[in-house]
Short mmCIF file of C-alpha atoms in Angstrom, two decimals:
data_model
loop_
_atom_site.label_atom_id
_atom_site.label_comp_id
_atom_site.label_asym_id
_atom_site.label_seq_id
_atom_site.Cartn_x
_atom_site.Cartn_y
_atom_site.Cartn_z
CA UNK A 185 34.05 15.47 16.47
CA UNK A 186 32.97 12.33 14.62
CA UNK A 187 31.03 14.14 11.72
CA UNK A 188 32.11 15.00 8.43
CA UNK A 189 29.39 17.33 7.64
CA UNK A 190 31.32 20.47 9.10
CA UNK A 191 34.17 19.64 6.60
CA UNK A 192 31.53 20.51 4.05
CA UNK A 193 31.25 17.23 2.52
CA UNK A 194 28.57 16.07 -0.09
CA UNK A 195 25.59 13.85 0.60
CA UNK A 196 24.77 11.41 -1.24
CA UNK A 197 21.13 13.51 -2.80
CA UNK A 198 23.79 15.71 -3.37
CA UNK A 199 24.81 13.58 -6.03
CA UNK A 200 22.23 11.78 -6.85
CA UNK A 201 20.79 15.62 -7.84
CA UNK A 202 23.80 16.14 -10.16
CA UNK A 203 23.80 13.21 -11.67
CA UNK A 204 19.74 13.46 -12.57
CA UNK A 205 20.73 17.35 -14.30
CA UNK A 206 23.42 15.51 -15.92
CA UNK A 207 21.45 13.04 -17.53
CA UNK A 208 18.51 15.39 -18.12
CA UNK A 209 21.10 17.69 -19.97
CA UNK A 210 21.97 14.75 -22.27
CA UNK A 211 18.71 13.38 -22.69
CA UNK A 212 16.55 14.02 -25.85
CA UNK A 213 13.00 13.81 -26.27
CA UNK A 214 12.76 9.85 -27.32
CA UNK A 215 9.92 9.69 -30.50
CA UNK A 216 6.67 7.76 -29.77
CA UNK A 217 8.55 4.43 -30.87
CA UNK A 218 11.93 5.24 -28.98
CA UNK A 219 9.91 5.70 -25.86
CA UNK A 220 8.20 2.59 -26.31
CA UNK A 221 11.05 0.20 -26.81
CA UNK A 222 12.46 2.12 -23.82
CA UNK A 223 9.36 1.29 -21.34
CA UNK A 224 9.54 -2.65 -22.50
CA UNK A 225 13.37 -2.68 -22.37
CA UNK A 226 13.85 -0.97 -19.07
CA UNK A 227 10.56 -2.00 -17.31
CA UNK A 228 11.58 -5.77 -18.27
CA UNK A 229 8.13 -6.67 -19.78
CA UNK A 230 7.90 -9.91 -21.09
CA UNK A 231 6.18 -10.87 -24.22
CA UNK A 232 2.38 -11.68 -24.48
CA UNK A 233 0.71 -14.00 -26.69
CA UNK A 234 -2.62 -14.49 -25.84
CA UNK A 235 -5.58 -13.22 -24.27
CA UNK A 236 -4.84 -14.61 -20.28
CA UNK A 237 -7.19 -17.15 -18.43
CA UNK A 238 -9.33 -16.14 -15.72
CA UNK A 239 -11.56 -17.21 -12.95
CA UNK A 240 -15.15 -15.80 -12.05
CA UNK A 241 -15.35 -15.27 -8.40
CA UNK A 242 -18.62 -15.19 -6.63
CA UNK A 243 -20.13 -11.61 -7.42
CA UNK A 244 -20.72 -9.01 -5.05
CA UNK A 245 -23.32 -6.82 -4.09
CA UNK A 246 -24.26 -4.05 -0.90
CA UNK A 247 -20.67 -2.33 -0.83
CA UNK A 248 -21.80 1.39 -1.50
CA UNK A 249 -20.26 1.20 -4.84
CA UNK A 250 -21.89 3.88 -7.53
CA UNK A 251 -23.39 0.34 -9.07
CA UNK A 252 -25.40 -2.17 -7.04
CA UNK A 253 -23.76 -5.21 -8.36
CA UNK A 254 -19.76 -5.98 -9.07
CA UNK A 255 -18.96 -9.11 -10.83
CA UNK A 256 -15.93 -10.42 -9.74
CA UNK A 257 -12.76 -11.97 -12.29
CA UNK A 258 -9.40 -13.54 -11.34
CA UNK A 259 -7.29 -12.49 -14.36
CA UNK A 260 -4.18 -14.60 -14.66
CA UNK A 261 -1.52 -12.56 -15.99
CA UNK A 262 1.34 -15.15 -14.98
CA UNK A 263 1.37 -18.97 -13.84
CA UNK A 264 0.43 -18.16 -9.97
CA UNK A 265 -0.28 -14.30 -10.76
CA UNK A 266 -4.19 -12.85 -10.91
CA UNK A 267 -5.22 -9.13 -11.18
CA UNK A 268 -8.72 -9.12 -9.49
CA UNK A 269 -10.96 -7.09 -11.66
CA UNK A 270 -14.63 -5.75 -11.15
CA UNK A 271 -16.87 -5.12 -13.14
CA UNK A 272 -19.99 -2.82 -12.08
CA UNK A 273 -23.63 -3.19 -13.18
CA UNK A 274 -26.89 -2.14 -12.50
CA UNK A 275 -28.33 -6.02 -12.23
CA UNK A 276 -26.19 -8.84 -10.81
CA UNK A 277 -23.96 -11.30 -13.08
CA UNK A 278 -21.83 -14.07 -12.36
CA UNK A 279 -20.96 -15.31 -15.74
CA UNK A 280 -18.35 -14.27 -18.47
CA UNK A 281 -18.33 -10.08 -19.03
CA UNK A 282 -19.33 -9.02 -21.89
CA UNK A 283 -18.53 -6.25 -24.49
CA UNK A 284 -21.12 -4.35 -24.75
CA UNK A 285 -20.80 -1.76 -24.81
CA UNK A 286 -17.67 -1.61 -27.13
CA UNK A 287 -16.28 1.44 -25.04
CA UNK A 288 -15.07 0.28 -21.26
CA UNK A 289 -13.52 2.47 -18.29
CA UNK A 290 -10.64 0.61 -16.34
CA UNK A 291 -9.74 2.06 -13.65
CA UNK A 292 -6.39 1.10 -12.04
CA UNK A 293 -6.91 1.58 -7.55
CA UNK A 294 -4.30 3.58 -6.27
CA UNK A 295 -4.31 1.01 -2.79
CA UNK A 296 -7.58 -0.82 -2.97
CA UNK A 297 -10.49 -1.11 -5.90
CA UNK A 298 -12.85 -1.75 -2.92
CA UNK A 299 -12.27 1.04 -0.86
CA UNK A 300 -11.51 4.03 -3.63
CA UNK A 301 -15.41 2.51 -5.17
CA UNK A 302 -16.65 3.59 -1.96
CA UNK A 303 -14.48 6.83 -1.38
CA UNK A 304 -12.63 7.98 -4.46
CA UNK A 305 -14.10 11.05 -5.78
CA UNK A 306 -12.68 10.55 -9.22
CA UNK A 307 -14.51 7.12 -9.59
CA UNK A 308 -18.02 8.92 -8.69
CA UNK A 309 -16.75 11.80 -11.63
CA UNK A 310 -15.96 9.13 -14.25
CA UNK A 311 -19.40 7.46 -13.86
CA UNK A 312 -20.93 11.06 -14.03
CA UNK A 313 -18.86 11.02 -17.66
CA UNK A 314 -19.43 8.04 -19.01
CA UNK A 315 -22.78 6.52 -18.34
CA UNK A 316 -22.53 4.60 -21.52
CA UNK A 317 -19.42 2.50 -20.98
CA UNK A 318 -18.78 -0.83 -19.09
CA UNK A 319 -16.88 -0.02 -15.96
CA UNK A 320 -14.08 -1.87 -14.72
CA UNK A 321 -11.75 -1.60 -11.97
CA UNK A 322 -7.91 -3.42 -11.34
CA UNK A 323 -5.95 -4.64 -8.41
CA UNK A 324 -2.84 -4.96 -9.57
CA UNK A 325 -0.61 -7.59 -7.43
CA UNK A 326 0.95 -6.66 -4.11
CA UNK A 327 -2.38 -4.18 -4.25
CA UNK A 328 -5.89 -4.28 -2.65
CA UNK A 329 -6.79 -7.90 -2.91
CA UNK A 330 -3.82 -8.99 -3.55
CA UNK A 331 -1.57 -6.97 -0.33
CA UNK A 332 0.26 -9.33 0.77
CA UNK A 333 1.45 -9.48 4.61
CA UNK A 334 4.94 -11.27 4.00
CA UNK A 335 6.71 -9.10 6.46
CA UNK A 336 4.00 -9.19 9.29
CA UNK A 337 0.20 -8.13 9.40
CA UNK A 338 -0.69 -4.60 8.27
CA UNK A 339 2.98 -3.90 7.48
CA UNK A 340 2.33 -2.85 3.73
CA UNK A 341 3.44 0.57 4.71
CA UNK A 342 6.43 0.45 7.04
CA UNK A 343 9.63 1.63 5.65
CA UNK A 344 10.71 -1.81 5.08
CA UNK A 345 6.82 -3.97 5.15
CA UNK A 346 5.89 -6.01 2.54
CA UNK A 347 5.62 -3.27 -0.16
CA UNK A 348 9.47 -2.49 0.00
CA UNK A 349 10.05 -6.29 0.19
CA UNK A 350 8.64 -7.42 -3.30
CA UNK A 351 9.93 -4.41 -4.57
CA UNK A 352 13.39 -4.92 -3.47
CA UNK A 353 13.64 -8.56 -4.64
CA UNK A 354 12.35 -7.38 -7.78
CA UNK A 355 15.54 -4.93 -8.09
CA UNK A 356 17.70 -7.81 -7.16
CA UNK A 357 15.88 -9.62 -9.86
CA UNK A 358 16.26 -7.66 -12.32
CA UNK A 359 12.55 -7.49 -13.32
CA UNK A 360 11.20 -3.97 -11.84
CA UNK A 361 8.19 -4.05 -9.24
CA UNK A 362 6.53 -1.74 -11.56
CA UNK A 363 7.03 -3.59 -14.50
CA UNK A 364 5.39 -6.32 -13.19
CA UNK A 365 2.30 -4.10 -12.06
CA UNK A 366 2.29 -2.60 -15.90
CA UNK A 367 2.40 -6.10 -17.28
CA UNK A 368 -0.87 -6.81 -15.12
CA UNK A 369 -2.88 -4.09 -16.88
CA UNK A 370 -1.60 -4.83 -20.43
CA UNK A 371 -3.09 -8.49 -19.72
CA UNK A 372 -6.40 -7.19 -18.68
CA UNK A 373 -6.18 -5.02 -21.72
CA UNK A 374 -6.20 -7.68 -23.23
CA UNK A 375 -8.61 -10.04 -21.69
CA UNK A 376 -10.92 -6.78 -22.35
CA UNK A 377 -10.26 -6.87 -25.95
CA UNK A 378 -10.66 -10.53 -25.84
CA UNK A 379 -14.29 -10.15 -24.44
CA UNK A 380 -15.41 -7.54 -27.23
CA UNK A 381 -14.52 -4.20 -25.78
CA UNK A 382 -12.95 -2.41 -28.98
CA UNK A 383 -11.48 0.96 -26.95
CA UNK A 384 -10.99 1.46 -23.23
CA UNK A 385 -10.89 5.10 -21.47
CA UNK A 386 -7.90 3.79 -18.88
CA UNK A 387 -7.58 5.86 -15.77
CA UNK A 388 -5.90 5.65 -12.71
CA UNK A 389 -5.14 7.12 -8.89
CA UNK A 390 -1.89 7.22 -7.38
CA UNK A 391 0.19 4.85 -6.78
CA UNK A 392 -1.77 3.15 -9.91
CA UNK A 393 -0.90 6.08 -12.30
CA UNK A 394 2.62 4.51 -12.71
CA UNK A 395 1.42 0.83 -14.76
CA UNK A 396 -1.35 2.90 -16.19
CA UNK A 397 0.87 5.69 -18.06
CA UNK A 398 3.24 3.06 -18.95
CA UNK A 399 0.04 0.92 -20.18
CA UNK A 400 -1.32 3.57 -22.12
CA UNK A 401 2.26 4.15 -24.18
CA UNK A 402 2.39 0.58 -25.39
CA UNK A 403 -1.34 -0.70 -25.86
CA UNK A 404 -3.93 0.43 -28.95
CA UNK A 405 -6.69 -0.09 -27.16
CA UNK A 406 -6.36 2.44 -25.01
CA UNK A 407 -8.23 5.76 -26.59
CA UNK A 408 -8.31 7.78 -23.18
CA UNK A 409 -6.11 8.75 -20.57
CA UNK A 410 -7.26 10.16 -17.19
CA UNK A 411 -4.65 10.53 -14.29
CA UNK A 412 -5.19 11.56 -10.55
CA UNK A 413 -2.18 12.59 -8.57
CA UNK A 414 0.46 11.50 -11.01
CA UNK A 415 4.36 11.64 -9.82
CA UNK A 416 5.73 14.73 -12.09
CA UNK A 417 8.68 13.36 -12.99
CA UNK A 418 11.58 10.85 -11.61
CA UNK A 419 13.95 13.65 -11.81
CA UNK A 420 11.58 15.46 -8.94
CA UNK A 421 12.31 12.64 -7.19
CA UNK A 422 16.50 11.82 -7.93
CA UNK A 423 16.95 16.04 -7.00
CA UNK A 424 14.94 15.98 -3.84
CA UNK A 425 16.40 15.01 0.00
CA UNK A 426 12.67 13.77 0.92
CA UNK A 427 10.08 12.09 -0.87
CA UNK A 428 7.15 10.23 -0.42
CA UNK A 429 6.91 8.08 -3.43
CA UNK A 430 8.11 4.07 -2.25
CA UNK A 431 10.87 2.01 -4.12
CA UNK A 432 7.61 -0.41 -5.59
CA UNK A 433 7.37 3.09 -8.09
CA UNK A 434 10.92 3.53 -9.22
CA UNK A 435 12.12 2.13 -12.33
CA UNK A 436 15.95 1.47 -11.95
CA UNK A 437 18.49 3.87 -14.35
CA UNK A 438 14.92 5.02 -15.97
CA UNK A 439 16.53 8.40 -16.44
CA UNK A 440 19.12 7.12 -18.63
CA UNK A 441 16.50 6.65 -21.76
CA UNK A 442 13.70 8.78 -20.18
CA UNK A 443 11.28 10.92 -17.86
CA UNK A 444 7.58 10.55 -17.08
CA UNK A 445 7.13 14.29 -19.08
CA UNK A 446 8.27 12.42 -22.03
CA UNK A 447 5.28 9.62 -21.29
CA UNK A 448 2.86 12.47 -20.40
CA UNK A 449 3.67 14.57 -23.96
CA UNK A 450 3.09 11.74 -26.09
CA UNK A 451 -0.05 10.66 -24.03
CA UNK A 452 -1.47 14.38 -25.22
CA UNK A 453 -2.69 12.62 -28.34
CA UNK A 454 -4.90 9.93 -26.36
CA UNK A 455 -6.47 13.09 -24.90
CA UNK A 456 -4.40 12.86 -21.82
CA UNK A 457 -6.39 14.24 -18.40
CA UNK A 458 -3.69 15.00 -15.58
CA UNK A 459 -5.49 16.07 -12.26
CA UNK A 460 -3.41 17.36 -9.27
CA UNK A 461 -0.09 15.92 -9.85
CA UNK A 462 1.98 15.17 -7.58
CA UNK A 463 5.75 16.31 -6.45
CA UNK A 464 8.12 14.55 -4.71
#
């Protein structure tokens, strides 16, 4: 009749399933410095040397953020590259930030810095928390002021729009989408330290939970860890038929070396938050 699913045959999640328990079976728990050679070997992160240069944009004001004012940075983390980063305040600046107060919030948008300011419920609870600290917020590239509309306007999330495009060439390219987004907060880690802030509560929604755990693992800075709606695990993902998760979150043979639990256990001692993860 043309179908070989009534000759019982496999799928391909089928195996894709098997092989994930397989590898899960084999895998041990990596130690804290396993795990991190892991995350730079298999996330392709290239080396960094120096704080990275940046642009001040014209500041901002009248967007319903919980602050009245957001300065406005263009942080080059490649030749060609910039992670746009706010900072909020109560009076306007449009000069260099500054680092005080030592302790800083970044928050990494799940889609857009702009809109979760103005909508996110976490972002109003970690300004109810901490009132002392300078509060940041990162776009990421292919993200918020960065989406890009290669593939046709407003086609970030069509099964094969602009998201799946840089995240496919990056596969091809051997340097993972994801990877690249991770390598975009570890820069603004940086520029932060550069600037005077000596420990950063890092946090994250989403889509953004994925550079910021990976973040978290490999920088010192980083003293607090708070994660909205956090994929579980890849292995949710490799033993179920449907997901919702896109390609631009995958890591490529990441279960070969390691799992997000593994990430999420050693986080525990940078007094790891995790609120409503999310399954497959």
């Amino acid at each position: 009749k043309g179908q070989v699913v009534e000759l019982k045959s496999r799928t391909v999640p089928g195996y894709t399933a098997e092989r994930s328990r397989s590898l899960s079976a084999q895998r041990a728990r990596p130690a804290f410095g396993e795990l991190q050679r892991a995350v730079i070997d298999m996330l392709r992160l290239p080396p960094r040397h120096r704080a990275p240069d940046y642009r001040i944009l014209r500041p901002i004001s009248g967007r319903g953020y919980p602050l009245p004012h957001a300065a406005v940075y263009a942080v080059e983390t490649e030749p060609g590259i910039q992670a746009v980063v706010y900072r909020l305040g109560q009076e306007p600046l449009a000069s260099r930030p500054s680092g005080k107060p030592s302790r800083a919030v970044l928050y990494v948008a799940h889609h857009s810095s702009d809109a979760e300011l103005r909508s996110q419920p976490l972002v109003r609870q970690l300004f109810s928390e901490e009132r002392e600290a300078a509060f940041y917020t990162c776009d990421v590239r292919g993200i918020g002021e960065s989406r890009p509309d290669t593939c046709g306007s407003n086609s970030f999330l069509d099964p094969y729009g602009s998201d799946y495009f840089y995240a496919i060439h990056s596969i091809m390219l051997d340097q993972p989408y994801v990877g690249q987004k991770t390598h975009d907060v570890l820069s603004v880690l940086d520029w932060l330290k550069a600037h005077g802030h000596t420990e950063v509560h890092l946090a994250a929604c989403g889509w953004g939970t994925l550079p910021a755990t990976f973040a978290a693992l490999l920088s010192e800075l980083v003293v607090q860890v708070t994660l909205k709606n956090a994929l579980t695990a890849y292995a949710d993902v490799a033993e179920s038929e449907l997901y919702s998760w896109p390609l631009s979150c995958f890591v490529p043979g990441v279960l070969s070396r390691f799992d997000l639990p593994d990430c999420y256990s050693h986080l525990k001692t940078k007094n790891l938050r995790q609120i409503d993860p999310s399954h497959a």
